[in-house]
mmCIF file of C-alpha atoms in Angstrom:
data_model
loop_
_atom_site.group_PDB
_atom_site.id
_atom_site.type_symbol
_atom_site.label_atom_id
_atom_site.label_comp_id
_atom_site.label_asym_id
_atom_site.label_seq_id
_atom_site.Cartn_x
_atom_site.Cartn_y
_atom_site.Cartn_z
ATOM 1 C CA MET A 1393 110.954 71.481 155.409
ATOM 2 C CA VAL A 1394 112.350 72.689 158.752
ATOM 3 C CA PRO A 1395 111.915 76.383 159.665
ATOM 4 C CA ASN A 1396 115.583 77.306 159.147
ATOM 5 C CA GLU A 1397 115.539 75.762 155.693
ATOM 6 C CA ARG A 1398 112.362 77.663 154.837
ATOM 7 C CA ASP A 1399 113.970 80.905 156.014
ATOM 8 C CA ASP A 1400 117.031 80.178 153.877
ATOM 9 C CA PHE A 1401 114.803 79.374 150.899
ATOM 10 C CA ASP A 1402 112.766 82.557 151.359
ATOM 11 C CA GLU A 1403 115.930 84.605 151.688
ATOM 12 C CA ARG A 1404 117.396 83.074 148.519
ATOM 13 C CA SER A 1405 114.088 83.694 146.730
ATOM 14 C CA ASP A 1406 114.145 87.307 147.806
ATOM 15 C CA PHE A 1407 117.675 87.645 146.504
ATOM 16 C CA ASP A 1408 116.726 85.935 143.230
ATOM 17 C CA GLU A 1409 113.701 88.205 142.777
ATOM 18 C CA ARG A 1410 115.816 91.271 143.488
ATOM 19 C CA ASP A 1411 118.447 90.027 141.053
ATOM 20 C CA ASP A 1412 115.764 89.449 138.424
ATOM 21 C CA PHE A 1413 114.316 92.890 139.072
ATOM 22 C CA ASP A 1414 117.752 94.511 138.901
ATOM 23 C CA GLU A 1415 118.515 92.627 135.696
ATOM 24 C CA ARG A 1416 115.215 93.698 134.135
ATOM 25 C CA SER A 1417 115.846 97.262 135.279
ATOM 26 C CA ASP A 1418 119.260 97.166 133.660
ATOM 27 C CA PHE A 1419 117.682 95.923 130.414
ATOM 28 C CA ASP A 1420 114.985 98.610 130.598
ATOM 29 C CA GLU A 1421 117.576 101.307 131.225
ATOM 30 C CA ARG A 1422 119.661 100.054 128.305
ATOM 31 C CA ASP A 1423 116.553 99.952 126.104
ATOM 32 C CA ASP A 1424 115.667 103.506 127.116
ATOM 33 C CA PHE A 1425 119.248 104.582 126.489
ATOM 34 C CA ASP A 1426 119.263 102.903 123.075
ATOM 35 C CA GLU A 1427 115.905 104.458 122.206
ATOM 36 C CA ARG A 1428 117.166 107.921 123.201
ATOM 37 C CA ASN A 1429 120.301 107.337 121.166
ATOM 38 C CA ASP A 1430 118.218 106.299 118.139
ATOM 39 C CA ARG A 1431 116.138 109.459 118.448
ATOM 40 C CA ASN A 1432 119.288 111.563 118.778
ATOM 41 C CA HIS A 1433 120.793 109.928 115.684
ATOM 42 C CA GLU A 1434 117.582 110.578 113.740
ATOM 43 C CA GLU A 1435 117.594 114.233 114.808
ATOM 44 C CA GLN A 1436 121.267 114.562 113.891
ATOM 45 C CA ALA A 1437 120.573 112.945 110.506
ATOM 46 C CA VAL A 1438 117.978 115.614 109.772
ATOM 47 C CA THR A 1439 120.033 118.506 111.143
ATOM 48 C CA MET A 1440 122.504 119.294 108.382
ATOM 49 C CA PRO A 1441 124.832 122.282 108.000
ATOM 50 C CA GLU A 1442 122.907 125.289 106.778
ATOM 51 C CA ASN A 1443 125.587 126.303 104.297
ATOM 52 C CA TRP A 1444 124.274 123.742 101.783
ATOM 53 C CA TRP A 1445 120.691 124.973 102.053
ATOM 54 C CA ILE A 1446 119.280 126.951 99.161
ATOM 55 C CA TYR A 1447 115.785 127.298 100.653
ATOM 56 C CA ARG A 1448 116.111 128.490 104.270
ATOM 57 C CA GLY A 1449 112.471 128.623 105.338
ATOM 58 C CA THR A 1450 112.692 132.210 106.557
ATOM 59 C CA GLY A 1451 110.031 133.623 104.214
ATOM 60 C CA VAL A 1452 112.391 136.503 103.356
ATOM 61 C CA PRO A 1453 113.193 136.723 99.620
ATOM 62 C CA HIS A 1454 116.868 136.280 98.713
ATOM 63 C CA ASP A 1455 119.032 135.309 95.734
ATOM 64 C CA GLY A 1456 120.175 131.984 97.136
ATOM 65 C CA ILE A 1457 119.056 130.165 93.988
ATOM 66 C CA ALA A 1458 122.203 131.541 92.314
ATOM 67 C CA ALA A 1459 124.246 129.338 94.671
ATOM 68 C CA LEU A 1460 122.508 126.124 93.568
ATOM 69 C CA PRO A 1461 125.298 123.766 92.399
ATOM 70 C CA PRO A 1462 125.187 122.211 88.914
ATOM 71 C CA ALA A 1463 122.787 119.317 88.438
ATOM 72 C CA PRO A 1464 124.091 115.761 88.778
ATOM 73 C CA ALA A 1465 125.218 114.353 85.425
ATOM 74 C CA TRP A 1466 122.206 112.061 85.312
ATOM 75 C CA ARG A 1467 119.817 114.994 85.897
ATOM 76 C CA SER A 1468 121.432 117.635 83.692
ATOM 77 C CA PHE A 1469 119.180 119.042 80.967
ATOM 78 C CA GLY A 1470 120.845 122.319 79.967
ATOM 79 C CA ASP A 1471 123.824 120.999 78.000
ATOM 80 C CA TRP A 1472 122.308 122.457 74.822
ATOM 81 C CA VAL A 1473 122.281 126.012 76.221
ATOM 82 C CA ASP A 1474 125.193 128.213 75.079
ATOM 83 C CA SER A 1475 124.619 130.987 77.612
ATOM 84 C CA GLU A 1476 122.134 131.043 80.457
ATOM 85 C CA GLU A 1477 122.082 134.827 80.274
ATOM 86 C CA GLU A 1478 120.179 134.481 77.001
ATOM 87 C CA LEU A 1479 117.387 132.555 78.728
ATOM 88 C CA PRO A 1480 114.369 134.498 80.003
ATOM 89 C CA PRO A 1481 113.999 134.951 83.764
ATOM 90 C CA PRO A 1482 110.728 133.918 85.410
ATOM 91 C CA PRO A 1483 108.139 136.700 85.507
ATOM 92 C CA ALA A 1484 107.925 138.703 88.704
ATOM 93 C CA ASP A 1485 105.436 137.429 91.265
ATOM 94 C CA ASP A 1486 103.232 140.503 91.620
ATOM 95 C CA ALA A 1487 101.547 140.553 95.029
ATOM 96 C CA THR A 1488 98.467 142.131 93.439
ATOM 97 C CA GLY A 1489 98.421 139.833 90.401
ATOM 98 C CA PRO A 1490 95.663 137.397 89.480
ATOM 99 C CA THR A 1491 97.326 134.403 91.131
ATOM 100 C CA ALA A 1492 97.650 136.197 94.468
ATOM 101 C CA ARG A 1493 94.056 137.476 94.306
ATOM 102 C CA ARG A 1494 92.575 134.155 93.297
ATOM 103 C CA LEU A 1495 94.530 131.848 95.588
ATOM 104 C CA GLY A 1496 95.379 134.226 98.433
ATOM 105 C CA ARG A 1497 98.826 132.688 98.797
ATOM 106 C CA THR A 1498 101.108 135.719 98.991
ATOM 107 C CA ARG A 1499 100.760 136.241 102.745
ATOM 108 C CA GLN A 1500 100.760 132.498 103.347
ATOM 109 C CA ALA A 1501 104.133 132.252 101.633
ATOM 110 C CA THR A 1502 105.684 134.620 104.172
ATOM 111 C CA ALA A 1503 103.642 133.181 107.053
ATOM 112 C CA TYR A 1504 104.455 129.536 106.398
ATOM 113 C CA GLN A 1505 106.483 128.106 109.267
ATOM 114 C CA ALA A 1506 108.594 125.312 107.741
ATOM 115 C CA ASP A 1507 110.313 123.015 110.220
ATOM 116 C CA GLU A 1508 113.843 121.721 109.835
ATOM 117 C CA ARG A 1509 112.870 118.431 108.230
ATOM 118 C CA GLU A 1510 110.714 120.168 105.620
ATOM 119 C CA ILE A 1511 113.559 122.560 104.772
ATOM 120 C CA HIS A 1512 115.938 119.619 104.572
ATOM 121 C CA LEU A 1513 113.803 117.696 102.068
ATOM 122 C CA VAL A 1514 112.955 120.729 99.923
ATOM 123 C CA ASN A 1515 116.684 121.300 99.514
ATOM 124 C CA LEU A 1516 117.226 117.653 98.623
ATOM 125 C CA ALA A 1517 114.682 118.045 95.813
ATOM 126 C CA LEU A 1518 116.428 121.220 94.615
ATOM 127 C CA HIS A 1519 119.915 119.688 94.635
ATOM 128 C CA LEU A 1520 118.888 116.370 93.071
ATOM 129 C CA ARG A 1521 116.442 117.923 90.564
ATOM 130 C CA ARG A 1522 113.763 115.493 91.699
ATOM 131 C CA PRO A 1523 110.012 116.016 92.232
ATOM 132 C CA LEU A 1524 108.866 116.548 95.812
ATOM 133 C CA LEU A 1525 105.895 114.363 96.796
ATOM 134 C CA ILE A 1526 104.153 115.833 99.848
ATOM 135 C CA THR A 1527 101.533 113.850 101.756
ATOM 136 C CA GLY A 1528 99.465 114.859 104.752
ATOM 137 C CA LYS A 1529 95.961 115.513 105.967
ATOM 138 C CA PRO A 1530 93.917 118.265 104.315
ATOM 139 C CA GLY A 1531 94.749 121.744 105.516
ATOM 140 C CA VAL A 1532 98.221 121.136 106.980
ATOM 141 C CA GLY A 1533 99.979 123.355 104.415
ATOM 142 C CA LYS A 1534 101.084 120.995 101.635
ATOM 143 C CA SER A 1535 100.272 123.370 98.778
ATOM 144 C CA THR A 1536 101.437 126.421 100.706
ATOM 145 C CA LEU A 1537 104.963 125.031 100.907
ATOM 146 C CA ALA A 1538 105.289 125.375 97.120
ATOM 147 C CA TYR A 1539 104.319 129.061 97.342
ATOM 148 C CA ALA A 1540 106.725 129.602 100.243
ATOM 149 C CA VAL A 1541 109.662 128.214 98.246
ATOM 150 C CA ALA A 1542 108.809 130.226 95.102
ATOM 151 C CA HIS A 1543 108.365 133.416 97.139
ATOM 152 C CA GLU A 1544 111.616 133.095 99.074
ATOM 153 C CA LEU A 1545 113.802 132.081 96.111
ATOM 154 C CA GLY A 1546 112.238 134.478 93.609
ATOM 155 C CA LEU A 1547 111.202 131.728 91.187
ATOM 156 C CA GLY A 1548 108.183 133.566 89.818
ATOM 157 C CA PRO A 1549 104.486 132.777 90.210
ATOM 158 C CA VAL A 1550 103.685 129.176 91.077
ATOM 159 C CA LEU A 1551 102.330 127.251 88.094
ATOM 160 C CA ARG A 1552 99.383 125.398 89.605
ATOM 161 C CA TRP A 1553 97.788 122.329 88.038
ATOM 162 C CA SER A 1554 94.730 121.277 90.013
ATOM 163 C CA VAL A 1555 94.190 117.589 89.268
ATOM 164 C CA SER A 1556 90.804 115.908 88.970
ATOM 165 C CA SER A 1557 89.678 112.394 88.066
ATOM 166 C CA ARG A 1558 89.447 113.476 84.405
ATOM 167 C CA SER A 1559 92.909 115.061 84.174
ATOM 168 C CA THR A 1560 95.356 113.697 81.599
ATOM 169 C CA LEU A 1561 99.039 114.341 80.974
ATOM 170 C CA ARG A 1562 98.204 116.501 77.972
ATOM 171 C CA ASP A 1563 96.141 118.846 80.190
ATOM 172 C CA GLY A 1564 99.288 119.646 82.139
ATOM 173 C CA LEU A 1565 101.497 120.000 79.057
ATOM 174 C CA TYR A 1566 99.350 121.919 76.553
ATOM 175 C CA THR A 1567 95.883 122.404 75.087
ATOM 176 C CA TYR A 1568 94.999 122.978 71.444
ATOM 177 C CA ASP A 1569 91.699 124.454 70.309
ATOM 178 C CA ALA A 1570 91.435 122.834 66.861
ATOM 179 C CA ILE A 1571 87.731 123.672 66.510
ATOM 180 C CA GLY A 1572 88.372 127.339 67.287
ATOM 181 C CA ARG A 1573 91.103 127.502 64.661
ATOM 182 C CA LEU A 1574 88.875 125.822 62.086
ATOM 183 C CA HIS A 1575 86.096 128.291 62.824
ATOM 184 C CA GLU A 1576 88.490 131.235 62.439
ATOM 185 C CA ALA A 1577 89.773 129.838 59.151
ATOM 186 C CA GLY A 1578 86.192 129.619 57.903
ATOM 187 C CA LEU A 1579 85.591 133.269 58.734
ATOM 188 C CA ARG A 1580 88.686 134.271 56.776
ATOM 189 C CA ALA A 1581 87.791 132.244 53.683
ATOM 190 C CA PRO A 1582 86.721 134.205 50.563
ATOM 191 C CA ARG A 1583 82.989 134.599 50.032
ATOM 192 C CA HIS A 1584 81.116 132.716 47.334
ATOM 193 C CA ASP A 1585 80.015 135.958 45.635
ATOM 194 C CA GLY A 1586 83.607 136.726 44.752
ATOM 195 C CA ASP A 1587 84.034 139.503 47.304
ATOM 196 C CA PRO A 1588 87.778 139.633 47.996
ATOM 197 C CA ALA A 1589 87.196 140.987 51.480
ATOM 198 C CA GLY A 1590 88.716 139.012 54.306
ATOM 199 C CA ASP A 1591 92.153 137.627 55.041
ATOM 200 C CA ARG A 1592 92.777 134.452 53.024
ATOM 201 C CA GLN A 1593 95.727 133.434 55.235
ATOM 202 C CA PRO A 1594 94.830 130.727 57.781
ATOM 203 C CA PRO A 1595 95.205 131.847 61.397
ATOM 204 C CA ALA A 1596 98.510 131.084 63.119
ATOM 205 C CA ILE A 1597 98.323 127.914 65.159
ATOM 206 C CA GLY A 1598 99.970 129.638 68.115
ATOM 207 C CA GLN A 1599 96.824 131.669 68.671
ATOM 208 C CA PHE A 1600 94.988 128.466 69.571
ATOM 209 C CA LEU A 1601 97.696 126.528 71.424
ATOM 210 C CA ARG A 1602 98.518 127.177 75.069
ATOM 211 C CA LEU A 1603 101.109 125.490 77.242
ATOM 212 C CA GLY A 1604 99.734 124.165 80.532
ATOM 213 C CA PRO A 1605 101.352 124.577 83.967
ATOM 214 C CA LEU A 1606 103.751 121.643 83.580
ATOM 215 C CA GLY A 1607 104.474 122.523 79.950
ATOM 216 C CA THR A 1608 105.271 126.124 80.916
ATOM 217 C CA ALA A 1609 107.588 124.956 83.725
ATOM 218 C CA LEU A 1610 109.514 122.841 81.190
ATOM 219 C CA LEU A 1611 110.350 125.826 78.997
ATOM 220 C CA PRO A 1612 114.026 126.864 79.142
ATOM 221 C CA TRP A 1613 113.996 129.422 81.969
ATOM 222 C CA ARG A 1614 117.083 131.037 83.478
ATOM 223 C CA THR A 1615 116.166 129.594 86.902
ATOM 224 C CA PRO A 1616 113.861 126.690 87.810
ATOM 225 C CA ARG A 1617 110.144 127.351 87.965
ATOM 226 C CA VAL A 1618 107.878 125.909 90.662
ATOM 227 C CA VAL A 1619 104.980 123.814 89.394
ATOM 228 C CA LEU A 1620 102.345 122.549 91.832
ATOM 229 C CA ILE A 1621 100.526 119.360 90.816
ATOM 230 C CA ASP A 1622 97.822 119.589 93.433
ATOM 231 C CA GLU A 1623 95.968 116.539 94.848
ATOM 232 C CA ILE A 1624 97.412 113.984 92.457
ATOM 233 C CA ASP A 1625 95.737 111.250 94.479
ATOM 234 C CA LYS A 1626 92.451 112.340 92.851
ATOM 235 C CA SER A 1627 93.770 111.523 89.381
ATOM 236 C CA ASP A 1628 92.954 108.655 87.069
ATOM 237 C CA ILE A 1629 95.021 105.566 87.816
ATOM 238 C CA ASP A 1630 97.163 106.087 84.696
ATOM 239 C CA LEU A 1631 98.324 109.679 85.294
ATOM 240 C CA PRO A 1632 101.177 108.928 87.757
ATOM 241 C CA ASN A 1633 102.696 106.474 85.276
ATOM 242 C CA ASP A 1634 102.149 108.884 82.377
ATOM 243 C CA LEU A 1635 104.235 111.504 84.186
ATOM 244 C CA LEU A 1636 107.294 109.247 84.451
ATOM 245 C CA ASN A 1637 108.812 109.947 81.046
ATOM 246 C CA VAL A 1638 108.399 113.717 81.390
ATOM 247 C CA PHE A 1639 109.985 113.644 84.846
ATOM 248 C CA GLU A 1640 112.852 111.515 83.564
ATOM 249 C CA GLU A 1641 113.579 113.355 80.309
ATOM 250 C CA GLY A 1642 112.559 116.943 81.136
ATOM 251 C CA GLU A 1643 111.043 117.425 77.694
ATOM 252 C CA PHE A 1644 107.978 116.756 75.555
ATOM 253 C CA GLU A 1645 106.777 117.180 71.989
ATOM 254 C CA ILE A 1646 103.778 118.915 70.448
ATOM 255 C CA PRO A 1647 102.723 116.994 67.292
ATOM 256 C CA GLU A 1648 100.542 119.851 66.053
ATOM 257 C CA LEU A 1649 103.620 122.079 65.854
ATOM 258 C CA GLN A 1650 105.995 119.395 64.600
ATOM 259 C CA ARG A 1651 103.877 119.002 61.457
ATOM 260 C CA LEU A 1652 104.651 122.629 60.572
ATOM 261 C CA GLY A 1653 108.405 121.993 60.342
ATOM 262 C CA PRO A 1654 111.454 123.108 62.330
ATOM 263 C CA GLY A 1655 110.626 126.810 62.363
ATOM 264 C CA PRO A 1656 109.649 128.804 65.465
ATOM 265 C CA GLN A 1657 106.042 129.133 66.596
ATOM 266 C CA GLU A 1658 104.842 131.595 69.198
ATOM 267 C CA VAL A 1659 102.362 130.110 71.696
ATOM 268 C CA ALA A 1660 100.552 131.228 74.819
ATOM 269 C CA ILE A 1661 101.784 129.958 78.195
ATOM 270 C CA ALA A 1662 100.287 129.502 81.664
ATOM 271 C CA ASP A 1663 101.601 132.860 82.868
ATOM 272 C CA PRO A 1664 98.752 135.288 82.105
ATOM 273 C CA GLY A 1665 99.370 137.544 79.109
ATOM 274 C CA ARG A 1666 102.723 135.983 78.227
ATOM 275 C CA ARG A 1667 103.896 134.034 75.192
ATOM 276 C CA ALA A 1668 106.901 131.866 74.364
ATOM 277 C CA THR A 1669 108.613 130.590 71.231
ATOM 278 C CA VAL A 1670 108.667 126.845 70.561
ATOM 279 C CA ARG A 1671 110.952 125.533 67.802
ATOM 280 C CA GLY A 1672 110.080 122.421 65.860
ATOM 281 C CA GLY A 1673 107.354 121.471 68.294
ATOM 282 C CA HIS A 1674 109.925 120.440 70.900
ATOM 283 C CA VAL A 1675 110.002 121.778 74.479
ATOM 284 C CA ARG A 1676 113.011 121.010 76.681
ATOM 285 C CA CYS A 1677 113.972 122.537 80.001
ATOM 286 C CA ALA A 1678 117.332 124.095 80.809
ATOM 287 C CA HIS A 1679 116.762 123.604 84.558
ATOM 288 C CA PHE A 1680 114.448 120.907 85.820
ATOM 289 C CA PRO A 1681 111.595 122.671 87.631
ATOM 290 C CA LEU A 1682 110.783 122.152 91.280
ATOM 291 C CA VAL A 1683 107.785 119.868 90.830
ATOM 292 C CA VAL A 1684 105.655 119.700 93.985
ATOM 293 C CA LEU A 1685 103.040 116.941 94.023
ATOM 294 C CA THR A 1686 100.552 116.928 96.893
ATOM 295 C CA SER A 1687 98.451 114.031 98.127
ATOM 296 C CA ASN A 1688 95.960 113.585 100.944
ATOM 297 C CA GLY A 1689 97.049 109.965 101.213
ATOM 298 C CA GLU A 1690 93.870 108.572 99.690
ATOM 299 C CA ARG A 1691 95.695 106.130 97.391
ATOM 300 C CA GLU A 1692 98.969 104.337 96.817
ATOM 301 C CA PHE A 1693 101.344 105.347 94.030
ATOM 302 C CA PRO A 1694 103.413 103.065 91.780
ATOM 303 C CA SER A 1695 106.955 102.394 92.943
ATOM 304 C CA ALA A 1696 108.275 103.763 89.649
ATOM 305 C CA LEU A 1697 106.931 107.198 90.629
ATOM 306 C CA LEU A 1698 108.017 106.937 94.259
ATOM 307 C CA ARG A 1699 111.636 106.176 93.402
ATOM 308 C CA ARG A 1700 111.800 109.323 91.290
ATOM 309 C CA CYS A 1701 110.531 111.559 94.091
ATOM 310 C CA VAL A 1702 111.768 112.970 97.366
ATOM 311 C CA ARG A 1703 108.951 112.078 99.774
ATOM 312 C CA LEU A 1704 107.846 114.383 102.562
ATOM 313 C CA GLU A 1705 105.021 113.762 105.016
ATOM 314 C CA ILE A 1706 103.808 116.917 106.724
ATOM 315 C CA GLN A 1707 102.615 116.354 110.282
ATOM 316 C CA PRO A 1708 99.933 118.443 112.019
ATOM 317 C CA PRO A 1709 101.527 121.638 113.371
ATOM 318 C CA THR A 1710 102.647 122.094 116.958
ATOM 319 C CA GLU A 1711 101.213 124.769 119.227
ATOM 320 C CA GLU A 1712 104.193 127.035 118.553
ATOM 321 C CA ARG A 1713 103.854 126.730 114.760
ATOM 322 C CA LEU A 1714 100.121 127.373 114.948
ATOM 323 C CA ALA A 1715 100.640 130.471 117.077
ATOM 324 C CA ALA A 1716 103.270 131.800 114.657
ATOM 325 C CA MET A 1717 101.027 131.111 111.667
ATOM 326 C CA VAL A 1718 98.076 132.842 113.309
ATOM 327 C CA ALA A 1719 100.173 135.872 114.260
ATOM 328 C CA ALA A 1720 101.499 136.168 110.710
ATOM 329 C CA HIS A 1721 97.989 136.103 109.242
ATOM 330 C CA LEU A 1722 95.964 138.015 111.819
ATOM 331 C CA GLY A 1723 98.567 140.170 113.518
ATOM 332 C CA ALA A 1724 98.999 140.589 117.250
ATOM 333 C CA ASP A 1725 96.226 139.399 119.576
ATOM 334 C CA ARG A 1726 94.123 142.472 120.332
ATOM 335 C CA SER A 1727 91.903 140.878 122.949
ATOM 336 C CA GLU A 1728 91.996 142.471 126.396
ATOM 337 C CA ASP A 1729 92.921 139.354 128.311
ATOM 338 C CA GLY A 1730 95.167 137.908 125.597
ATOM 339 C CA LEU A 1731 93.815 134.414 126.283
ATOM 340 C CA ARG A 1732 91.247 133.998 123.511
ATOM 341 C CA ARG A 1733 93.713 132.805 120.877
ATOM 342 C CA ALA A 1734 95.510 130.522 123.284
ATOM 343 C CA GLU A 1735 92.201 128.962 124.349
ATOM 344 C CA LEU A 1736 91.097 128.294 120.761
ATOM 345 C CA ILE A 1737 94.505 126.947 119.710
ATOM 346 C CA THR A 1738 94.547 124.635 122.737
ATOM 347 C CA GLU A 1739 91.033 123.391 121.937
ATOM 348 C CA PHE A 1740 91.995 122.916 118.284
ATOM 349 C CA LEU A 1741 94.999 120.762 119.214
ATOM 350 C CA ARG A 1742 93.062 118.838 121.887
ATOM 351 C CA ARG A 1743 90.428 117.819 119.378
ATOM 352 C CA GLN A 1744 93.109 116.672 116.957
ATOM 353 C CA ARG A 1745 95.171 114.697 119.464
ATOM 354 C CA GLU A 1746 92.588 113.323 121.876
ATOM 355 C CA ASP A 1747 89.421 113.115 119.793
ATOM 356 C CA GLY A 1748 91.067 112.150 116.502
ATOM 357 C CA ALA A 1749 89.335 115.058 114.745
ATOM 358 C CA ASP A 1750 90.434 116.025 111.237
ATOM 359 C CA LEU A 1751 90.759 119.813 111.405
ATOM 360 C CA ALA A 1752 92.416 122.074 108.844
ATOM 361 C CA ASN A 1753 94.528 125.108 109.670
ATOM 362 C CA ASP A 1754 92.198 127.428 107.772
ATOM 363 C CA GLN A 1755 89.341 126.327 110.044
ATOM 364 C CA LEU A 1756 91.297 127.681 112.994
ATOM 365 C CA LEU A 1757 91.969 130.955 111.160
ATOM 366 C CA ASN A 1758 88.259 131.307 110.342
ATOM 367 C CA ALA A 1759 87.322 130.639 113.954
ATOM 368 C CA LEU A 1760 89.838 133.154 115.313
ATOM 369 C CA LEU A 1761 88.818 135.810 112.805
ATOM 370 C CA MET A 1762 85.139 135.534 113.725
ATOM 371 C CA ALA A 1763 86.000 135.421 117.432
ATOM 372 C CA GLU A 1764 87.835 138.736 117.053
ATOM 373 C CA ARG A 1765 84.829 140.190 115.236
ATOM 374 C CA GLY A 1766 82.579 139.563 118.222
ATOM 375 C CA LEU A 1767 81.291 136.011 117.879
ATOM 376 C CA TRP A 1768 83.237 134.979 120.995
ATOM 377 C CA GLY A 1769 81.330 137.389 123.215
ATOM 378 C CA SER A 1770 78.261 135.206 123.845
ATOM 379 C CA GLY A 1771 77.463 131.605 124.641
ATOM 380 C CA PRO A 1772 75.555 130.966 121.379
ATOM 381 C CA GLY A 1773 78.392 132.608 119.445
ATOM 382 C CA ARG A 1774 80.950 130.301 121.027
ATOM 383 C CA ASP A 1775 78.754 127.335 120.170
ATOM 384 C CA VAL A 1776 78.789 128.421 116.518
ATOM 385 C CA ILE A 1777 82.577 128.592 116.579
ATOM 386 C CA HIS A 1778 82.960 125.158 118.157
ATOM 387 C CA ASP A 1779 80.145 123.367 116.321
ATOM 388 C CA VAL A 1780 80.328 124.980 112.873
ATOM 389 C CA LEU A 1781 83.704 126.576 112.213
ATOM 390 C CA LEU A 1782 85.641 123.893 114.088
ATOM 391 C CA ARG A 1783 83.515 120.970 112.969
ATOM 392 C CA PRO A 1784 85.813 117.998 112.182
ATOM 393 C CA LEU A 1785 86.135 117.056 108.534
ATOM 394 C CA ASN A 1786 85.671 113.394 109.422
ATOM 395 C CA GLU A 1787 82.361 114.057 111.142
ATOM 396 C CA SER A 1788 79.278 113.415 109.033
#
């Protein structure tokens, strides 16, 4: 090839390469534009007008539950109720009551920082009268969300059912102490020596029958109750399928009471010190409760359960949400330089994002609390915070 031809060839090649580069750049720019558009559409799909929200995620109690529209026809359970005013309201959630003392959730309910997507899906569950299935790593606030909703909407104390591998559907609905009743009946029986002392009447069955958390939530309340079925992924393989009929029908039967006829029977319920009347051994809700199921993602669930639930996956919190949560629990940072909290929060997030460490929010709170009490003031103390209090859950 002569020099001029080579120059022409090189020049054409340069032009072709530039054209190819420009064409690829155009494709890349269009791809980036499309990707940004997709993200914007996703954000717009989650951002809905606030006027349809019942739960607002503010942590401030209000009466917004009164604005909840009627249930869809296929999820309506209160057609048998003549007047909702005759139904009992949920008991007040006393901040000094046994639930608050035992679980320590009252302050968490006001401190919980729900993001827009979480608020969106909680409201979907409320409007559609569907269970809310929450998945996420341990310690991200799955259970706390149930307390936050109940606190803000004034739905009474959360009815908590902590699931284990031995839990059955009946545990959540009711328990019956047949042996205790038999023993009491024996004590009331007349003596062999003819002494008429003692009450010959058998003890009332309601003294030995207690509705569980799910059974109590399915009583006809004036407003929905919140029932927390905690860590359902720990359950026996049959429990998720056993729950389907109760979730679909909003009712259940108690054979021990049905055998006594259609009359009313007074039984204990999951709310401490309270009782309710069950007629004919049949319990049916007037408003489907807000059922919150939590899972650490340790197992798959049957599709029949999934299609009945609104599914929410809670992501690890951002730096802003962590700072707000810490401030709500521990108050303002009282350290002189004001950097201690920021340093620990930054280290907490770095371990999660870069090292893949499983860390729970309460570990951070424990670390910050002990740092404020003086453990941060020495090298060995800082080592204890980093190596013990902030030890990853996935580290053996």
